[in-house]
Structure formats: C-alpha cells, structure tokens
mmCIF file of C-alpha atoms and ligand atoms in Angstrom:
data_model
loop_
_atom_site.group_PDB
_atom_site.id
_atom_site.type_symbol
_atom_site.label_atom_id
_atom_site.label_comp_id
_atom_site.label_asym_id
_atom_site.label_seq_id
_atom_site.Cartn_x
_atom_site.Cartn_y
_atom_site.Cartn_z
ATOM 1 C CA UNK A 1 -8.647 12.634 9.100
ATOM 2 C CA UNK A 2 -8.521 9.735 6.673
ATOM 3 C CA UNK A 3 -6.160 7.592 8.747
ATOM 4 C CA UNK A 4 -5.242 8.050 12.374
ATOM 5 C CA UNK A 5 -2.848 5.969 14.383
ATOM 6 C CA UNK A 6 -3.211 6.686 18.072
ATOM 7 C CA UNK A 7 -0.482 5.792 20.568
ATOM 8 C CA UNK A 8 0.510 2.600 18.791
ATOM 9 C CA UNK A 9 3.041 0.286 20.462
ATOM 10 C CA UNK A 10 4.247 -3.147 19.458
ATOM 11 C CA UNK A 11 7.091 -5.269 20.760
ATOM 12 C CA UNK A 12 8.430 -8.600 19.534
ATOM 13 C CA UNK A 13 10.408 -11.340 21.175
ATOM 14 C CA UNK A 14 13.893 -11.187 19.671
ATOM 15 C CA UNK A 15 15.990 -14.222 18.726
ATOM 16 C CA UNK A 16 18.144 -13.730 21.788
ATOM 17 C CA UNK A 17 15.028 -13.943 23.963
ATOM 18 C CA UNK A 18 14.783 -10.253 24.877
ATOM 19 C CA UNK A 19 12.063 -7.875 23.752
ATOM 20 C CA UNK A 20 12.392 -5.501 20.787
ATOM 21 C CA UNK A 21 10.200 -2.412 20.941
ATOM 22 C CA UNK A 22 9.467 -2.249 17.192
ATOM 23 C CA UNK A 23 6.950 0.602 17.509
ATOM 24 C CA UNK A 24 6.951 2.777 20.599
ATOM 25 C CA UNK A 25 3.933 5.015 21.260
ATOM 26 C CA UNK A 26 3.524 6.340 17.713
ATOM 27 C CA UNK A 27 0.703 8.697 16.796
ATOM 28 C CA UNK A 28 0.136 9.851 13.255
ATOM 29 C CA UNK A 29 -2.718 11.449 11.347
ATOM 30 C CA UNK A 30 -3.078 11.683 7.570
ATOM 31 C CA UNK A 31 -5.745 13.928 6.072
ATOM 32 C CA UNK A 32 -7.529 12.871 2.889
ATOM 33 C CA UNK A 33 -5.543 13.910 -0.183
ATOM 34 C CA UNK A 34 -2.538 14.815 1.955
ATOM 35 C CA UNK A 35 0.083 12.128 1.705
ATOM 36 C CA UNK A 36 2.638 11.348 4.354
ATOM 37 C CA UNK A 37 6.057 9.782 3.937
ATOM 38 C CA UNK A 38 7.707 7.778 6.692
ATOM 39 C CA UNK A 39 11.457 7.530 6.452
ATOM 40 C CA UNK A 40 14.030 5.967 8.727
ATOM 41 C CA UNK A 41 16.849 3.496 8.850
ATOM 42 C CA UNK A 42 16.405 -0.250 8.564
ATOM 43 C CA UNK A 43 14.762 -1.770 11.620
ATOM 44 C CA UNK A 44 13.226 1.454 12.952
ATOM 45 C CA UNK A 45 9.705 -0.007 12.775
ATOM 46 C CA UNK A 46 8.293 1.320 9.489
ATOM 47 C CA UNK A 47 6.963 -1.989 8.173
ATOM 48 C CA UNK A 48 5.552 -2.947 11.564
ATOM 49 C CA UNK A 49 3.669 0.362 11.682
ATOM 50 C CA UNK A 50 2.316 -0.186 8.156
ATOM 51 C CA UNK A 51 1.219 -3.725 8.985
ATOM 52 C CA UNK A 52 -0.547 -2.500 12.111
ATOM 53 C CA UNK A 53 -2.312 0.199 10.078
ATOM 54 C CA UNK A 54 -3.513 -2.498 7.645
ATOM 55 C CA UNK A 55 -4.590 -4.873 10.417
ATOM 56 C CA UNK A 56 -1.999 -7.506 9.456
ATOM 57 C CA UNK A 57 -0.378 -7.234 12.888
ATOM 58 C CA UNK A 58 -2.273 -6.374 16.046
ATOM 59 C CA UNK A 59 -0.685 -3.710 18.231
ATOM 60 C CA UNK A 60 0.006 -4.205 21.947
ATOM 61 C CA UNK A 61 -1.541 -0.805 22.553
ATOM 62 C CA UNK A 62 -3.182 1.918 20.512
ATOM 63 C CA UNK A 63 -5.943 2.358 17.974
ATOM 64 C CA UNK A 64 -6.336 2.666 14.227
ATOM 65 C CA UNK A 65 -9.079 4.986 12.966
ATOM 66 C CA UNK A 66 -10.222 5.351 9.363
ATOM 67 C CA UNK A 67 -12.411 8.350 8.563
ATOM 68 C CA UNK A 68 -12.647 8.987 12.288
ATOM 69 C CA UNK A 69 -13.974 5.570 13.260
ATOM 70 C CA UNK A 70 -12.295 2.440 14.629
ATOM 71 C CA UNK A 71 -11.525 -0.062 11.886
ATOM 72 C CA UNK A 72 -11.557 -3.391 13.636
ATOM 73 C CA UNK A 73 -14.404 -5.200 15.387
ATOM 74 C CA UNK A 74 -17.276 -4.405 13.028
ATOM 75 C CA UNK A 75 -17.550 -6.694 9.966
ATOM 76 C CA UNK A 76 -19.073 -4.090 7.657
ATOM 77 C CA UNK A 77 -16.444 -1.481 8.590
ATOM 78 C CA UNK A 78 -13.671 -4.048 8.139
ATOM 79 C CA UNK A 79 -14.887 -4.930 4.665
ATOM 80 C CA UNK A 80 -15.138 -1.256 3.719
ATOM 81 C CA UNK A 81 -11.620 -0.619 5.064
ATOM 82 C CA UNK A 82 -10.157 -3.541 3.098
ATOM 83 C CA UNK A 83 -11.467 -2.005 -0.109
ATOM 84 C CA UNK A 84 -10.589 1.595 0.692
ATOM 85 C CA UNK A 85 -7.097 1.061 2.154
ATOM 86 C CA UNK A 86 -4.708 -1.043 0.072
ATOM 87 C CA UNK A 87 -1.084 -1.984 0.426
ATOM 88 C CA UNK A 88 1.704 -2.146 -2.165
ATOM 89 C CA UNK A 89 4.824 -4.074 -1.204
ATOM 90 C CA UNK A 90 8.494 -3.731 -1.980
ATOM 91 C CA UNK A 91 9.075 -6.675 -4.235
ATOM 92 C CA UNK A 92 6.831 -6.875 -7.315
ATOM 93 C CA UNK A 93 8.434 -10.243 -8.182
ATOM 94 C CA UNK A 94 7.229 -11.767 -4.939
ATOM 95 C CA UNK A 95 3.892 -9.963 -4.683
ATOM 96 C CA UNK A 96 2.511 -11.073 -8.073
ATOM 97 C CA UNK A 97 1.606 -14.731 -8.440
ATOM 98 C CA UNK A 98 3.525 -16.052 -11.498
ATOM 99 C CA UNK A 99 0.664 -18.446 -12.364
ATOM 100 C CA UNK A 100 -1.856 -15.609 -12.630
ATOM 101 C CA UNK A 101 -2.293 -13.621 -15.831
ATOM 102 C CA UNK A 102 -2.721 -9.856 -15.435
ATOM 103 C CA UNK A 103 -6.450 -10.416 -15.939
ATOM 104 C CA UNK A 104 -6.642 -13.011 -13.152
ATOM 105 C CA UNK A 105 -4.498 -10.801 -10.888
ATOM 106 C CA UNK A 106 -6.782 -7.809 -11.305
ATOM 107 C CA UNK A 107 -9.986 -9.836 -11.243
ATOM 108 C CA UNK A 108 -9.038 -11.453 -7.956
ATOM 109 C CA UNK A 109 -8.840 -8.039 -6.279
ATOM 110 C CA UNK A 110 -12.515 -7.544 -7.141
ATOM 111 C CA UNK A 111 -13.704 -10.382 -4.918
ATOM 112 C CA UNK A 112 -13.875 -7.772 -2.151
ATOM 113 C CA UNK A 113 -16.517 -5.922 -4.161
ATOM 114 C CA UNK A 114 -18.976 -8.798 -4.252
ATOM 115 C CA UNK A 115 -20.726 -9.943 -7.431
ATOM 116 C CA UNK A 116 -20.066 -7.772 -10.454
ATOM 117 C CA UNK A 117 -21.161 -8.669 -14.005
ATOM 118 C CA UNK A 118 -18.342 -9.760 -16.318
ATOM 119 C CA UNK A 119 -18.642 -6.803 -18.696
ATOM 120 C CA UNK A 120 -18.348 -4.365 -15.785
ATOM 121 C CA UNK A 121 -15.357 -6.204 -14.363
ATOM 122 C CA UNK A 122 -13.590 -6.067 -17.701
ATOM 123 C CA UNK A 123 -14.346 -2.376 -18.074
ATOM 124 C CA UNK A 124 -12.874 -1.681 -14.631
ATOM 125 C CA UNK A 125 -9.739 -3.616 -15.540
ATOM 126 C CA UNK A 126 -9.329 -1.593 -18.737
ATOM 127 C CA UNK A 127 -9.833 1.749 -17.004
ATOM 128 C CA UNK A 128 -7.485 0.843 -14.161
ATOM 129 C CA UNK A 129 -4.738 -0.383 -16.484
ATOM 130 C CA UNK A 130 -5.027 2.789 -18.550
ATOM 131 C CA UNK A 131 -4.596 4.895 -15.406
ATOM 132 C CA UNK A 132 -1.159 3.324 -14.826
ATOM 133 C CA UNK A 133 -0.187 3.635 -18.489
ATOM 134 C CA UNK A 134 -0.966 0.160 -19.868
ATOM 135 C CA UNK A 135 -3.080 -0.900 -22.820
ATOM 136 C CA UNK A 136 -5.711 -3.618 -22.196
ATOM 137 C CA UNK A 137 -3.678 -5.907 -24.494
ATOM 138 C CA UNK A 138 -1.570 -6.937 -21.507
ATOM 139 C CA UNK A 139 -4.507 -8.661 -19.744
ATOM 140 C CA UNK A 140 -3.596 -12.053 -21.189
ATOM 141 C CA UNK A 141 0.103 -11.763 -20.276
ATOM 142 C CA UNK A 142 1.932 -13.169 -17.231
ATOM 143 C CA UNK A 143 4.182 -11.432 -14.655
ATOM 144 C CA UNK A 144 7.445 -12.914 -15.993
ATOM 145 C CA UNK A 145 6.892 -11.073 -19.282
ATOM 146 C CA UNK A 146 7.324 -7.698 -17.571
ATOM 147 C CA UNK A 147 10.207 -5.645 -16.193
ATOM 148 C CA UNK A 148 10.423 -4.775 -12.485
ATOM 149 C CA UNK A 149 8.936 -1.311 -12.999
ATOM 150 C CA UNK A 150 6.093 -2.682 -15.112
ATOM 151 C CA UNK A 151 5.361 -5.336 -12.523
ATOM 152 C CA UNK A 152 5.195 -2.704 -9.842
ATOM 153 C CA UNK A 153 2.703 -0.759 -11.965
ATOM 154 C CA UNK A 154 0.641 -3.951 -12.291
ATOM 155 C CA UNK A 155 0.778 -4.375 -8.494
ATOM 156 C CA UNK A 156 -0.384 -0.757 -8.168
ATOM 157 C CA UNK A 157 -3.244 -1.332 -10.607
ATOM 158 C CA UNK A 158 -4.305 -4.386 -8.600
ATOM 159 C CA UNK A 159 -4.429 -2.172 -5.504
ATOM 160 C CA UNK A 160 -6.549 0.347 -7.429
ATOM 161 C CA UNK A 161 -9.193 -2.168 -8.511
ATOM 162 C CA UNK A 162 -11.344 -1.570 -5.429
ATOM 163 C CA UNK A 163 -11.196 2.211 -5.886
ATOM 164 C CA UNK A 164 -9.262 2.884 -2.677
ATOM 165 C CA UNK A 165 -8.754 6.193 -0.895
ATOM 166 C CA UNK A 166 -5.507 5.224 0.822
ATOM 167 C CA UNK A 167 -2.478 3.349 -0.481
ATOM 168 C CA UNK A 168 0.173 2.202 1.945
ATOM 169 C CA UNK A 169 3.355 1.750 -0.063
ATOM 170 C CA UNK A 170 6.138 -0.054 1.805
ATOM 171 C CA UNK A 171 9.460 0.509 0.003
ATOM 172 C CA UNK A 172 7.475 0.265 -3.231
ATOM 173 C CA UNK A 173 10.288 1.657 -5.394
ATOM 174 C CA UNK A 174 13.280 0.565 -3.319
ATOM 175 C CA UNK A 175 14.125 -2.566 -5.284
ATOM 176 C CA UNK A 176 14.063 -0.714 -8.623
ATOM 177 C CA UNK A 177 16.954 1.059 -10.300
ATOM 178 C CA UNK A 178 16.921 4.852 -10.432
ATOM 179 C CA UNK A 179 15.400 5.323 -13.902
ATOM 180 C CA UNK A 180 12.605 2.826 -13.200
ATOM 181 C CA UNK A 181 12.060 4.359 -9.758
ATOM 182 C CA UNK A 182 11.349 7.643 -11.474
ATOM 183 C CA UNK A 183 8.878 5.969 -13.835
ATOM 184 C CA UNK A 184 6.934 4.457 -10.925
ATOM 185 C CA UNK A 185 7.110 7.652 -8.832
ATOM 186 C CA UNK A 186 5.783 9.668 -11.792
ATOM 187 C CA UNK A 187 2.967 7.156 -12.154
ATOM 188 C CA UNK A 188 2.124 7.507 -8.427
ATOM 189 C CA UNK A 189 2.234 11.314 -8.628
ATOM 190 C CA UNK A 190 -0.148 11.236 -11.610
ATOM 191 C CA UNK A 191 -2.566 8.900 -9.829
ATOM 192 C CA UNK A 192 -2.528 11.088 -6.754
ATOM 193 C CA UNK A 193 -3.671 13.981 -8.861
ATOM 194 C CA UNK A 194 -6.221 12.183 -11.040
ATOM 195 C CA UNK A 195 -7.816 10.092 -8.274
ATOM 196 C CA UNK A 196 -7.208 12.272 -5.208
ATOM 197 C CA UNK A 197 -5.410 9.356 -3.560
ATOM 198 C CA UNK A 198 -3.740 9.561 -0.177
ATOM 199 C CA UNK A 199 -0.422 7.787 0.284
ATOM 200 C CA UNK A 200 1.388 6.519 3.332
ATOM 201 C CA UNK A 201 4.728 6.211 1.584
ATOM 202 C CA UNK A 202 7.344 4.231 3.476
ATOM 203 C CA UNK A 203 10.948 4.401 2.377
ATOM 204 C CA UNK A 204 14.534 4.741 3.516
ATOM 205 C CA UNK A 205 15.099 6.995 0.498
ATOM 206 C CA UNK A 206 14.502 10.644 1.383
ATOM 207 C CA UNK A 207 14.691 11.732 -2.240
ATOM 208 C CA UNK A 208 11.913 9.331 -3.283
ATOM 209 C CA UNK A 209 9.840 10.536 -0.303
ATOM 210 C CA UNK A 210 10.219 14.147 -1.452
ATOM 211 C CA UNK A 211 8.849 13.217 -4.896
ATOM 212 C CA UNK A 212 5.619 12.124 -3.222
ATOM 213 C CA UNK A 213 5.024 14.657 -0.461
ATOM 214 C CA UNK A 214 6.448 17.497 1.612
ATOM 215 C CA UNK A 215 5.070 15.917 4.780
ATOM 216 C CA UNK A 216 7.881 13.687 5.932
ATOM 217 C CA UNK A 217 7.903 11.861 9.255
ATOM 218 C CA UNK A 218 11.178 10.444 10.502
ATOM 219 C CA UNK A 219 11.206 7.295 12.646
ATOM 220 C CA UNK A 220 14.037 6.071 14.781
ATOM 221 C CA UNK A 221 14.057 3.039 17.086
ATOM 222 C CA UNK A 222 10.275 2.731 16.961
ATOM 223 C CA UNK A 223 9.590 6.394 17.709
ATOM 224 C CA UNK A 224 8.720 9.419 15.608
ATOM 225 C CA UNK A 225 11.609 11.848 15.969
ATOM 226 C CA UNK A 226 10.449 14.662 13.663
HETATM 227 N N1 ATP B 1 7.511 -10.745 13.230
HETATM 228 C C1 ATP B 1 8.570 -10.303 13.921
HETATM 229 N N2 ATP B 1 9.157 -11.036 14.891
HETATM 230 C C2 ATP B 1 10.207 -10.583 15.590
HETATM 231 N N3 ATP B 1 10.755 -9.362 15.410
HETATM 232 C C3 ATP B 1 10.232 -8.574 14.477
HETATM 233 C C4 ATP B 1 9.111 -8.989 13.674
HETATM 234 N N4 ATP B 1 8.805 -7.984 12.808
HETATM 235 C C5 ATP B 1 9.683 -6.990 13.056
HETATM 236 N N5 ATP B 1 10.541 -7.329 14.058
HETATM 237 C C6 ATP B 1 11.592 -6.472 14.620
HETATM 238 O O1 ATP B 1 11.045 -5.188 14.844
HETATM 239 C C7 ATP B 1 11.964 -4.169 14.482
HETATM 240 C C8 ATP B 1 11.338 -3.272 13.430
HETATM 241 O O2 ATP B 1 11.219 -4.019 12.219
HETATM 242 P P1 ATP B 1 10.534 -3.415 10.909
HETATM 243 O O3 ATP B 1 10.508 -4.475 9.901
HETATM 244 O O4 ATP B 1 9.242 -2.777 11.277
HETATM 245 O O5 ATP B 1 11.576 -2.275 10.482
HETATM 246 P P2 ATP B 1 11.674 -1.439 9.125
HETATM 247 O O6 ATP B 1 11.831 -0.011 9.538
HETATM 248 O O7 ATP B 1 10.561 -1.772 8.231
HETATM 249 O O8 ATP B 1 13.053 -1.948 8.506
HETATM 250 P P3 ATP B 1 13.488 -2.069 6.954
HETATM 251 O O9 ATP B 1 13.827 -0.659 6.516
HETATM 252 O O10 ATP B 1 14.690 -2.950 6.995
HETATM 253 O O11 ATP B 1 12.352 -2.654 6.203
HETATM 254 C C9 ATP B 1 13.226 -4.875 14.037
HETATM 255 O O12 ATP B 1 14.112 -4.936 15.118
HETATM 256 C C10 ATP B 1 12.734 -6.253 13.640
HETATM 257 O O13 ATP B 1 13.757 -7.206 13.810
HETATM 258 MG MG1 MG B 2 10.477 -2.558 6.269
#
C-alpha cells in the first residue's frame, strides 16, 4: 500500500468546552496508482484526516504508514515523505503567495530536494508547467494575473515539483465554478495517467469525486460509513 491510515482518532475541544470527535477510529488504505475519494458533509472530519495523513496534525491514536513504513520519527523518512506526498488546498487565492512570481513559487518547492544547479531547476519548472498545460512564458508572472482555475493549476504544478507519488487534494475544485472545475479535473485525470499519481481526493461533491476515481469512501461524524 502507498498510504495506510490505521485506527486514526482525533478529538478537539469545542468552543462550548465539550469534546468533538473529529475523526473516530478511521482506517484506510490506498494502493499506488489507485486513487481514493473521501466524501461527506461539512464537519465530518475530512480535512482533519487529511492533515493527520500529512503530519500537520498529530492524531490522539493511530498510525500513518507510507509504503508500508511509519512516516514520523525518522528524519530521513520524514524528508522523503514530504517530497513524495504533497497537499493541494481548496483556495488557490490563499495558497499562492501574491508576492511570489510563478518561478519563485515553483523554485521554493525545490528546497526539499537539496542543492540543484540552476539549469536543472529551470528545466524541471518548464517540464512541470507543461504537464499542467502552461507555457514557460508564465514563469515571470504573478498569481493575481491568473484566473481561479489557472491558479489552481499553478498550485498543482508546485505540488508536482518534487515528483510526488501521492497528492492529497482537499476540496481542490470546490471553490471553482463548474466549467473551471472540469478544466482542473481533466488536468488531474491527465496527470494521473501520465505520471501514475495516486490521489486522496477530498470533496463534498460526489460528481467531482466520480471524475477522479470509482473508489469512494463516505465519512460521517468522524467515521467511515461506506
Ligand atoms: N483545530 C480545531 N480546533 C477545534 N475543532 C476543530 C479543529 N479542526 C477541526 N475541528 C472540528 O472537527 C470537526 C471536523 O472538522 P473538519 O474540518 O475535519 O471537517 P470537514 O469534513 O473537513 O468539513 P468541511 O467539509 O466543512 O471542510 C468539526 O466539528 C470541526 O469544528
Ligand atoms: Mg474540510
């Protein structure tokens, strides 16, 4: 399995002082090349599960395995995981820094790869941009010059810079209108085929989920219900 979540639980203190069981004993396994969609109503724990998978939130209980081995606790494994598992967020307006050109945005993602000669970095940027349908001319442009769908494709290309195996997409098309959603979903479907990527695709939109995969997991109140 590429990613395994084993018996993950996480609760938060709610505003009223009680506890909210955001994720309740969830287990999930995603094989390499076999994407999985997670759907469910607002507040059912999808984002919390994604953040636990990425190590952004630590679970109360449970384990995260990548390629069969625990992710956290070993520096070399952690560094490998950060390059091979990348996250794409809902809002491409918030997730791209307006002061960074496309070039700076993509280049920054490469810091995880260690020292790479300039010519090689530029070549990787060109290849990655081409894979999401952009010409290298856009490298000198800034996020505000792009539409929402284009920004999301830039955010996706940033995630691709470290040549990942897994992308965790949390409502990555939800803020876009239907036509643009289709453009981004088509782009994701193409990448899946050309790069053999695995997606953990989180959405409240069943139709969008079906565009990505037939394997759909439904969450409700922190639990997997089907
Ligand atoms: N940092 C936090 N502190 C307190 N409560 C939290 C925190 N993060 C999430 N929660 C609570 O955990 C529950 C699950 O939230 P989560 O964001 O994972 O749901 P979601 O399925 O992603 O919802 P949405 O579809 O609206 O994005 C909610 O009740 C939420 O209020
Ligand atoms: Mg969410």
